[in-house]
CSV table of C-alpha atoms in Angstrom, one decimal:
chain,number,residue,atom,x,y,z
V,1,ARG,CA,43.7,-64.6,-17.5
V,2,ALA,CA,45.9,-63.0,-14.6
V,3,LEU,CA,48.1,-64.5,-12.2
V,4,LEU,CA,47.6,-62.7,-8.8
V,5,SER,CA,50.0,-63.3,-5.8
V,6,LEU,CA,50.7,-62.4,-2.1
V,7,GLY,CA,54.1,-62.3,-0.8
V,8,ARG,CA,57.5,-60.9,-0.5
V,9,PRO,CA,60.2,-60.0,-3.1
V,10,PRO,CA,63.0,-62.7,-3.8
V,11,GLY,CA,65.9,-62.0,-1.4
V,12,ALA,CA,64.2,-59.6,0.8
V,13,ALA,CA,63.1,-61.4,3.6
V,14,GLY,CA,62.6,-58.1,5.7
V,15,ALA,CA,60.6,-56.2,3.2
V,16,GLY,CA,57.0,-55.7,3.4
V,17,ILE,CA,54.1,-57.7,1.7
V,18,TYR,CA,53.2,-57.0,-2.0
V,19,LEU,CA,50.3,-57.6,-4.3
V,20,MET,CA,51.8,-58.9,-7.8
V,21,VAL,CA,49.7,-58.9,-10.9
V,22,CYS,CA,50.7,-61.1,-13.7
V,23,THR,CA,49.3,-61.0,-17.5
V,24,ALA,CA,50.1,-62.4,-20.9
V,25,ARG,CA,51.3,-58.8,-21.9
V,26,ASP,CA,53.3,-58.2,-18.8
V,27,ARG,CA,54.8,-61.5,-17.3
V,28,GLY,CA,56.8,-59.6,-15.0
V,29,GLY,CA,54.2,-58.5,-13.1
V,30,ALA,CA,53.1,-55.0,-11.3
V,31,ARG,CA,53.8,-54.9,-7.5
V,32,TYR,CA,51.4,-53.2,-4.8
V,33,LYS,CA,52.4,-52.6,-1.2
V,34,VAL,CA,49.6,-54.0,1.0
V,35,GLN,CA,50.2,-53.0,4.5
V,36,GLN,CA,48.2,-50.2,5.5
V,37,ASN,CA,47.2,-49.6,1.9
V,38,VAL,CA,44.0,-51.3,1.3
V,39,GLU,CA,41.2,-49.2,0.8
V,40,ARG,CA,38.3,-51.9,1.2
V,41,LEU,CA,37.5,-55.3,0.1
V,42,PHE,CA,34.4,-56.0,-1.8
V,43,THR,CA,33.0,-59.4,-1.4
V,44,ARG,CA,29.3,-59.4,-2.1
V,45,PHE,CA,29.5,-61.8,-4.8
V,46,VAL,CA,32.4,-63.8,-3.3
V,47,GLU,CA,30.3,-66.9,-3.7
V,48,GLU,CA,30.3,-66.6,-7.3
V,49,GLY,CA,34.2,-66.4,-7.3
V,50,LYS,CA,34.1,-62.5,-7.8
V,51,ALA,CA,35.6,-60.0,-5.6
V,52,THR,CA,37.5,-56.4,-5.8
V,53,VAL,CA,40.6,-55.5,-3.8
V,54,ARG,CA,40.7,-51.7,-3.8
V,55,LEU,CA,43.9,-49.7,-2.9
V,56,ARG,CA,44.7,-46.7,-1.7
V,57,GLU,CA,48.1,-45.8,-3.3
V,58,PRO,CA,48.2,-45.9,-6.3
V,59,ALA,CA,44.4,-45.6,-6.7
V,60,VAL,CA,43.4,-48.7,-8.4
V,61,ASP,CA,40.7,-51.6,-8.2
V,62,LEU,CA,42.0,-55.3,-8.7
V,63,CYS,CA,38.7,-57.2,-9.8
V,64,LEU,CA,38.9,-60.9,-9.4
V,65,SER,CA,36.4,-63.3,-11.3
V,66,LYS,CA,35.9,-67.0,-12.2
V,67,ALA,CA,38.1,-68.0,-8.9
V,68,ASN,CA,37.6,-71.1,-6.6
V,69,VAL,CA,35.7,-69.7,-3.9
V,70,ILE,CA,37.6,-71.6,-1.4
V,71,ASN,CA,40.9,-70.4,-2.6
V,72,LEU,CA,39.3,-66.8,-3.2
V,73,LYS,CA,38.1,-66.6,0.6
V,74,THR,CA,41.7,-67.7,2.0
V,75,PHE,CA,43.1,-65.3,-0.2
V,76,LEU,CA,40.9,-62.3,1.1
V,77,SER,CA,41.8,-63.2,4.2
V,78,ALA,CA,45.6,-63.3,3.9
V,79,VAL,CA,45.1,-59.5,2.0
V,80,ARG,CA,43.1,-58.5,5.2
V,81,LEU,CA,45.5,-59.5,7.6
V,82,ALA,CA,48.8,-58.4,5.8
V,83,HIS,CA,47.1,-54.8,5.5
V,84,GLN,CA,46.8,-54.9,9.1
V,85,GLY,CA,50.3,-56.1,9.8
V,86,ASN,CA,49.0,-59.4,11.7
V,87,ASP,CA,50.1,-62.7,11.8
V,88,THR,CA,52.6,-62.3,8.9
V,89,GLY,CA,54.6,-65.0,9.8
V,90,VAL,CA,51.7,-67.9,9.1
V,91,LEU,CA,50.3,-66.1,5.7
V,92,PRO,CA,50.5,-68.2,2.9
V,93,LEU,CA,52.9,-66.2,0.8
V,94,SER,CA,54.5,-66.8,-2.6
V,95,PRO,CA,57.5,-66.0,-4.3
V,96,LEU,CA,57.0,-62.7,-6.2
V,97,VAL,CA,58.5,-63.9,-9.5
V,98,PRO,CA,57.8,-63.4,-13.2
V,99,ALA,CA,54.7,-65.5,-14.5
V,100,LYS,CA,55.7,-68.6,-17.0
V,101,ASN,CA,53.9,-68.7,-20.2
V,102,SER,CA,51.8,-71.7,-18.8
V,103,ASP,CA,50.6,-69.7,-15.5
V,104,VAL,CA,48.7,-66.7,-17.6
V,105,GLU,CA,46.5,-67.1,-21.1
V,106,LYS,CA,46.6,-64.6,-23.5
V,107,PRO,CA,43.0,-63.2,-24.0
V,108,LYS,CA,41.2,-64.9,-26.7
V,109,THR,CA,40.9,-63.1,-29.6
V,110,LYS,CA,39.3,-65.2,-32.3
V,111,MET,CA,36.4,-67.8,-32.2
V,112,ILE,CA,34.5,-69.8,-35.2
V,113,ILE,CA,31.5,-71.5,-34.7
V,114,THR,CA,30.2,-73.3,-37.8
V,115,SER,CA,27.4,-75.6,-36.2
V,116,ARG,CA,24.3,-75.3,-34.4
V,117,ARG,CA,25.8,-77.6,-31.9
V,118,ASP,CA,28.6,-75.9,-30.8
V,119,TYR,CA,26.7,-72.6,-30.7
V,120,PRO,CA,27.0,-71.2,-26.7
V,121,LEU,CA,23.7,-71.2,-25.0
V,122,THR,CA,25.2,-70.8,-21.3
V,123,LYS,CA,28.4,-69.3,-21.8
V,124,SER,CA,29.5,-65.9,-22.5
V,125,PHE,CA,31.3,-64.8,-25.2
V,126,PRO,CA,35.2,-63.6,-24.3
V,127,PHE,CA,35.0,-59.7,-24.2
V,128,SER,CA,38.5,-59.7,-25.6
V,129,LEU,CA,37.1,-61.2,-29.0
V,130,GLU,CA,38.5,-59.3,-32.2
V,131,HIS,CA,36.8,-62.1,-34.9
V,132,LEU,CA,33.8,-64.1,-34.2
V,133,GLN,CA,32.1,-66.3,-36.7
V,134,THR,CA,28.9,-68.0,-36.2
V,135,SER,CA,27.9,-69.5,-39.5
V,136,TYR,CA,25.4,-72.4,-40.4
V,137,CYS,CA,23.7,-72.0,-36.6
V,138,LYS,CA,20.0,-71.3,-37.7
V,139,LEU,CA,20.2,-67.9,-36.3
V,140,ALA,CA,17.1,-66.1,-36.8
V,141,ARG,CA,18.4,-63.0,-34.8
V,142,ILE,CA,21.7,-61.6,-33.8
V,143,ASP,CA,22.4,-62.3,-30.3
V,144,THR,CA,22.4,-59.4,-27.7
V,145,ARG,CA,25.7,-61.1,-26.1
V,146,VAL,CA,27.4,-60.6,-29.4
V,147,LEU,CA,26.2,-56.8,-29.7
V,148,CYS,CA,28.5,-56.2,-25.8
V,149,LEU,CA,31.3,-57.2,-27.8
V,150,LYS,CA,33.3,-54.0,-28.0
V,151,LYS,CA,36.6,-54.9,-29.6
V,152,LEU,CA,35.0,-56.7,-32.5
V,153,ARG,CA,36.6,-56.1,-35.8
V,154,LYS,CA,35.1,-58.7,-37.8
V,155,LEU,CA,31.8,-60.4,-37.6
V,156,ASP,CA,30.9,-63.3,-39.4
V,157,LEU,CA,27.1,-64.3,-39.6
V,158,SER,CA,26.8,-65.7,-43.0
V,159,HIS,CA,24.6,-68.7,-43.8
V,160,ASN,CA,22.1,-68.1,-41.2
V,161,HIS,CA,18.2,-67.1,-40.9
V,162,ILE,CA,18.3,-63.6,-39.9
V,163,LYS,CA,15.8,-61.4,-41.0
V,164,GLN,CA,16.5,-57.9,-39.5
V,165,LEU,CA,19.5,-55.8,-38.1
V,166,PRO,CA,19.3,-54.5,-34.7
V,167,ALA,CA,20.0,-50.8,-34.4
V,168,THR,CA,22.6,-51.3,-31.5
V,169,LEU,CA,24.6,-53.2,-34.2
V,170,GLY,CA,25.9,-49.8,-34.9
V,171,GLU,CA,27.5,-49.4,-31.5
V,172,LEU,CA,30.2,-51.8,-32.6
V,173,VAL,CA,32.5,-48.9,-32.8
V,174,CYS,CA,35.7,-51.2,-34.1
V,175,LEU,CA,33.8,-53.3,-36.7
V,176,GLN,CA,35.7,-53.6,-39.9
V,177,GLU,CA,34.5,-56.2,-41.4
V,178,LEU,CA,30.7,-57.6,-41.6
V,179,ASP,CA,29.6,-60.6,-43.6
V,180,LEU,CA,25.9,-61.2,-43.7
V,181,HIS,CA,26.1,-63.5,-46.9
V,182,ASP,CA,23.1,-65.9,-47.2
V,183,ASN,CA,20.5,-64.6,-44.8
V,184,HIS,CA,16.8,-63.6,-44.8
V,185,LEU,CA,17.7,-59.9,-44.6
V,186,GLU,CA,15.0,-57.6,-46.5
V,187,ALA,CA,16.4,-54.4,-45.3
V,188,PHE,CA,19.7,-52.3,-44.5
V,189,SER,CA,18.2,-49.8,-42.0
V,190,ALA,CA,19.3,-46.1,-42.2
V,191,ALA,CA,20.2,-46.1,-38.3
V,192,LEU,CA,23.0,-48.5,-39.1
V,193,CYS,CA,24.0,-45.8,-42.3
V,194,SER,CA,24.2,-43.2,-39.6
V,195,SER,CA,25.9,-45.0,-36.7
V,196,GLY,CA,29.8,-45.6,-35.8
V,197,LEU,CA,29.9,-47.8,-38.7
V,198,GLN,CA,30.0,-44.5,-40.9
V,199,LYS,CA,34.0,-44.3,-40.1
V,200,SER,CA,34.7,-48.2,-38.9
V,201,LEU,CA,32.6,-50.3,-41.6
V,202,GLN,CA,35.2,-51.1,-44.8
V,203,PHE,CA,34.1,-54.8,-46.0
V,204,LEU,CA,30.4,-55.6,-46.2
V,205,ASP,CA,28.6,-58.7,-47.6
V,206,LEU,CA,25.2,-58.6,-48.2
V,207,SER,CA,24.9,-61.4,-51.2
V,208,GLN,CA,22.1,-63.9,-51.3
V,209,ASN,CA,19.4,-61.9,-49.1
V,210,GLN,CA,16.3,-60.3,-50.3
V,211,ILE,CA,17.0,-56.8,-50.3
V,212,GLN,CA,15.3,-54.8,-53.1
V,213,ALA,CA,16.5,-51.2,-52.0
V,214,LEU,CA,19.2,-49.6,-49.9
V,215,PRO,CA,18.2,-46.5,-48.1
V,216,ILE,CA,19.7,-42.9,-49.0
V,217,GLU,CA,21.7,-42.6,-45.8
V,218,PHE,CA,23.9,-46.0,-47.0
V,219,CYS,CA,26.3,-43.7,-49.0
V,220,GLN,CA,27.3,-42.3,-45.4
V,221,LEU,CA,29.4,-45.6,-45.0
V,222,ARG,CA,32.2,-43.6,-46.5
V,223,GLY,CA,34.7,-46.0,-45.2
V,224,LEU,CA,33.6,-48.9,-47.3
V,225,VAL,CA,36.2,-50.4,-49.4
V,226,GLN,CA,34.4,-53.7,-50.3
V,227,LEU,CA,30.9,-54.2,-51.1
V,228,ARG,CA,29.2,-57.5,-52.1
V,229,LEU,CA,25.5,-57.4,-53.1
V,230,ASP,CA,25.2,-60.2,-55.2
V,231,ASP,CA,22.0,-62.3,-55.7
V,232,ASN,CA,19.4,-60.1,-53.9
V,233,ALA,CA,15.9,-58.5,-55.7
V,234,LEU,CA,17.9,-54.7,-56.3
V,235,LEU,CA,15.8,-52.5,-58.2
V,236,ARG,CA,18.3,-49.8,-58.1
V,237,LEU,CA,21.5,-48.8,-56.4
V,238,PRO,CA,21.8,-45.9,-53.8
V,239,CYS,CA,21.5,-42.5,-55.9
V,240,ARG,CA,24.6,-41.0,-54.1
V,241,ILE,CA,26.7,-44.0,-54.6
V,242,GLY,CA,29.2,-41.6,-55.8
V,243,GLN,CA,29.9,-40.6,-52.2
V,244,LEU,CA,31.6,-43.9,-51.5
V,245,SER,CA,35.0,-42.4,-52.8
V,246,ARG,CA,37.2,-45.3,-51.1
V,247,LEU,CA,35.2,-48.0,-52.6
V,248,ARG,CA,37.6,-50.3,-54.9
V,249,PHE,CA,35.6,-53.7,-55.0
V,250,LEU,CA,31.9,-53.7,-55.6
V,251,SER,CA,30.0,-56.5,-56.8
V,252,ALA,CA,26.1,-56.6,-57.4
V,253,ALA,CA,25.6,-59.7,-59.9
V,254,ARG,CA,22.2,-61.4,-60.3
V,255,ASN,CA,19.7,-58.7,-59.2
V,256,LYS,CA,17.1,-56.7,-61.0
V,257,LEU,CA,19.2,-53.3,-61.9
V,258,PRO,CA,17.3,-51.8,-65.3
V,259,PHE,CA,19.8,-49.1,-65.2
V,260,LEU,CA,22.9,-47.3,-63.1
V,261,PRO,CA,22.4,-44.2,-61.0
V,262,CYS,CA,24.2,-40.6,-62.4
V,263,ASP,CA,26.2,-40.7,-59.4
V,264,PHE,CA,27.9,-44.2,-60.6
V,265,ARG,CA,30.3,-42.3,-62.8
V,266,LYS,CA,32.2,-40.6,-59.8
V,267,LEU,CA,33.4,-44.3,-58.5
V,268,SER,CA,37.0,-45.1,-58.8
V,269,LEU,CA,36.9,-49.0,-58.8
V,270,GLU,CA,39.7,-51.9,-58.9
V,271,ASN,CA,36.9,-54.4,-59.8
V,272,LEU,CA,33.5,-54.2,-60.7
V,273,ASP,CA,31.0,-57.2,-61.2
V,274,LEU,CA,27.4,-56.3,-62.5
V,275,PHE,CA,26.6,-59.6,-64.8
V,276,GLY,CA,23.2,-61.0,-65.0
V,277,ASN,CA,21.3,-57.8,-64.5
V,278,PRO,CA,18.3,-57.0,-66.9
V,279,PHE,CA,19.6,-53.7,-67.9
V,280,GLU,CA,17.5,-51.7,-70.2
V,281,GLN,CA,18.3,-51.0,-73.9
V,282,PRO,CA,19.3,-47.2,-73.9
V,283,ASN,CA,17.6,-44.5,-75.9
V,284,PRO,CA,18.6,-41.2,-75.8
V,285,LEU,CA,16.1,-40.3,-78.3
V,286,VAL,CA,12.9,-41.2,-75.9
V,287,PRO,CA,13.0,-38.7,-73.0
V,288,ASN,CA,11.1,-38.9,-69.6
V,289,ILE,CA,9.7,-35.2,-69.7
V,290,GLN,CA,8.9,-34.4,-65.8
V,291,LEU,CA,9.3,-30.6,-66.9
V,292,LYS,CA,7.1,-28.3,-64.9
V,293,ILE,CA,6.7,-24.6,-67.0
V,294,PRO,CA,7.0,-22.2,-65.2
V,295,SER,CA,8.6,-23.9,-62.5
V,296,THR,CA,7.3,-23.6,-59.1
V,297,LEU,CA,8.5,-21.8,-56.2
V,298,LEU,CA,9.7,-24.8,-54.5
V,299,GLU,CA,11.9,-25.7,-57.4
V,300,CYS,CA,13.2,-22.2,-57.9
V,301,ALA,CA,14.1,-22.1,-54.2
V,302,ALA,CA,15.5,-25.7,-54.3
V,303,ARG,CA,17.9,-24.8,-57.4
V,304,ALA,CA,19.2,-21.9,-55.6
V,305,THR,CA,19.8,-23.4,-52.4
V,306,ILE,CA,21.9,-26.2,-54.2
V,307,ASN,CA,23.2,-24.2,-56.9
V,308,HIS,CA,24.8,-21.3,-54.5
V,309,ARG,CA,25.6,-23.5,-51.4
V,310,ILE,CA,23.5,-21.9,-49.5
V,311,PRO,CA,23.4,-23.6,-45.8
V,312,TYR,CA,20.5,-25.7,-44.6
V,313,GLY,CA,19.6,-28.3,-42.3
V,314,CYS,CA,16.3,-29.4,-40.2
V,315,HIS,CA,16.8,-26.6,-37.7
V,316,LEU,CA,16.0,-24.2,-41.0
V,317,LEU,CA,13.9,-26.4,-42.9
V,318,PRO,CA,11.4,-29.3,-42.8
V,319,PHE,CA,12.7,-32.8,-42.5
V,320,HIS,CA,11.3,-34.0,-45.7
V,321,LEU,CA,12.7,-31.2,-47.7
V,322,CYS,CA,16.3,-31.5,-46.7
V,323,LYS,CA,15.6,-35.4,-47.7
V,324,ASP,CA,14.6,-33.8,-51.2
V,325,LEU,CA,17.7,-31.9,-51.5
V,326,GLU,CA,19.9,-34.5,-50.3
V,327,VAL,CA,18.8,-36.4,-53.7
V,328,ALA,CA,18.7,-33.5,-56.0
V,329,LYS,CA,19.6,-34.2,-59.6
V,330,SER,CA,22.4,-32.7,-61.4
V,331,CYS,CA,22.4,-31.6,-64.7
V,332,GLN,CA,25.0,-31.7,-67.3
V,333,CYS,CA,25.6,-28.4,-67.3
V,334,GLY,CA,26.7,-28.1,-63.5
V,335,SER,CA,23.1,-26.9,-62.2
V,336,SER,CA,20.7,-28.7,-60.1
V,337,CYS,CA,17.1,-29.6,-60.2
V,338,LEU,CA,14.6,-31.1,-57.9
V,339,SER,CA,11.4,-32.5,-59.3
V,340,SER,CA,11.2,-30.6,-62.6
V,341,PHE,CA,14.2,-32.4,-65.0
V,342,ILE,CA,14.3,-34.6,-68.2
V,343,GLN,CA,15.6,-37.9,-67.4
V,344,ILE,CA,17.2,-40.4,-70.1
V,345,THR,CA,19.5,-43.1,-70.2
V,346,VAL,CA,22.6,-43.4,-71.9
V,347,THR,CA,25.5,-46.0,-72.7
V,348,MET,CA,28.5,-45.6,-70.1
V,349,ASN,CA,31.6,-48.2,-70.9
V,350,LEU,CA,32.3,-49.6,-67.4
V,351,HIS,CA,35.9,-49.5,-67.8
V,352,HIS,CA,35.5,-45.7,-67.1
V,353,VAL,CA,34.9,-46.5,-63.4
V,354,ALA,CA,36.6,-49.9,-62.9
V,355,HIS,CA,40.1,-51.2,-63.8
V,356,THR,CA,38.6,-55.2,-63.8
V,357,VAL,CA,35.1,-55.4,-65.5
V,358,VAL,CA,33.4,-58.6,-65.2
V,359,LEU,CA,31.2,-59.2,-68.5
V,360,VAL,CA,27.7,-57.6,-68.2
V,361,ASP,CA,26.3,-60.4,-70.3
V,362,ASN,CA,27.1,-63.5,-72.1
V,363,MET,CA,27.8,-61.5,-75.2
V,364,GLY,CA,31.2,-60.1,-73.7
V,365,GLY,CA,29.4,-57.0,-73.3
V,366,THR,CA,31.0,-54.4,-70.9
V,367,ASP,CA,28.5,-51.2,-71.2
V,368,ALA,CA,25.9,-50.8,-69.1
V,369,PRO,CA,23.0,-47.9,-69.0
V,370,ILE,CA,23.0,-44.9,-67.0
V,371,LEU,CA,20.9,-42.3,-66.0
V,372,CYS,CA,21.4,-38.6,-67.4
V,373,TYR,CA,19.5,-35.3,-66.3
V,374,PHE,CA,19.0,-31.9,-67.6
V,375,CYS,CA,17.3,-29.0,-65.9
V,376,SER,CA,15.8,-27.7,-69.1
V,377,LEU,CA,15.1,-28.2,-72.8
V,378,ASP,CA,18.2,-26.0,-73.6
V,379,CYS,CA,20.3,-28.5,-72.0
V,380,TYR,CA,19.1,-31.2,-73.5
V,381,SER,CA,19.0,-29.9,-77.0
V,382,GLN,CA,22.6,-29.3,-76.8
V,383,PHE,CA,23.2,-32.8,-75.6
V,384,LEU,CA,21.0,-34.0,-78.3
V,385,ASP,CA,23.0,-32.2,-80.8
V,386,ARG,CA,26.1,-33.4,-79.7
V,387,HIS,CA,25.1,-36.9,-79.6
V,388,LEU,CA,23.4,-37.3,-83.2
V,389,GLN,CA,26.7,-35.3,-84.6
V,390,SER,CA,28.9,-38.2,-82.8
V,391,ASN,CA,26.6,-40.9,-84.4
């Protein structure tokens, strides 16, 4: 809320009439000359307590809202007379002095609602909000009024019944923390991963939902520092999870993960929790052979494109081919492969990617199976020789 006054500066009886606007940030106030300086008065919504005073010099609009209608009409009449220079002796003038703390309110930046009863149904949310929590409100969807809060940095929608996230959630470009813990989500859309959240989002809690898989685009959220995926139905983690270079805290306990993606090796975490997943027993001697001999033209072209870093995009290739290239497998020799490969699972100690590791099972283990790919029989044979010698 701002304090708007019409009057003369103190100790200057012969001075002109000014408008002074005081806010919580500037209690000293900004002064604007009124006489012959009002460009226009906008009064169409005066009965709703709204009006705008447009000045010529400087060219600013003073927007009034939530005002008492009678007081607003009186004020606008006084401004009009002051602009014309008439009846200055009878105008309701105020001393233009700095506002007191009690006269102006700081913009509300935080609101916490923890029950359905307290959820505002008729009032709008303050546009100044930076932290909003609406938990235990039985929300089935995200309120569209929330999506208008462009200054939001932290949004907590935990413990609700939300099933789907709107794409417009990605327009909250200042959003750093998003808590969707304990909802009914079945997916996290690719559209959100390609939105403004790519740069802003640092904390994401999707735990206790019904998500089975995250999209390939999820790894575009490269600002993520903390990610919680506990108690879902995840069958796999994103194959390009290693692109989350800023990720430091990852929790995906009590899911249905049989193994970890090959890209998992690239992570550098402080804390990792994968407890309670039904990890398979790795067996490098039982490969999944998907080699196609001789290689198809598509495979040869894809390998050459990736290995030689040839630029490509949807303006050059069909969309589905671009997607295939983005998830190409990497052989231990450094080469890439698309659909012709040998796949095995090997054991990885999770301390290689995380400083602190929560035990994977009740037996005290910190090992987990991770996928490994080979582009040819030669590469697999070389790995097998090293593996047998080490054992």
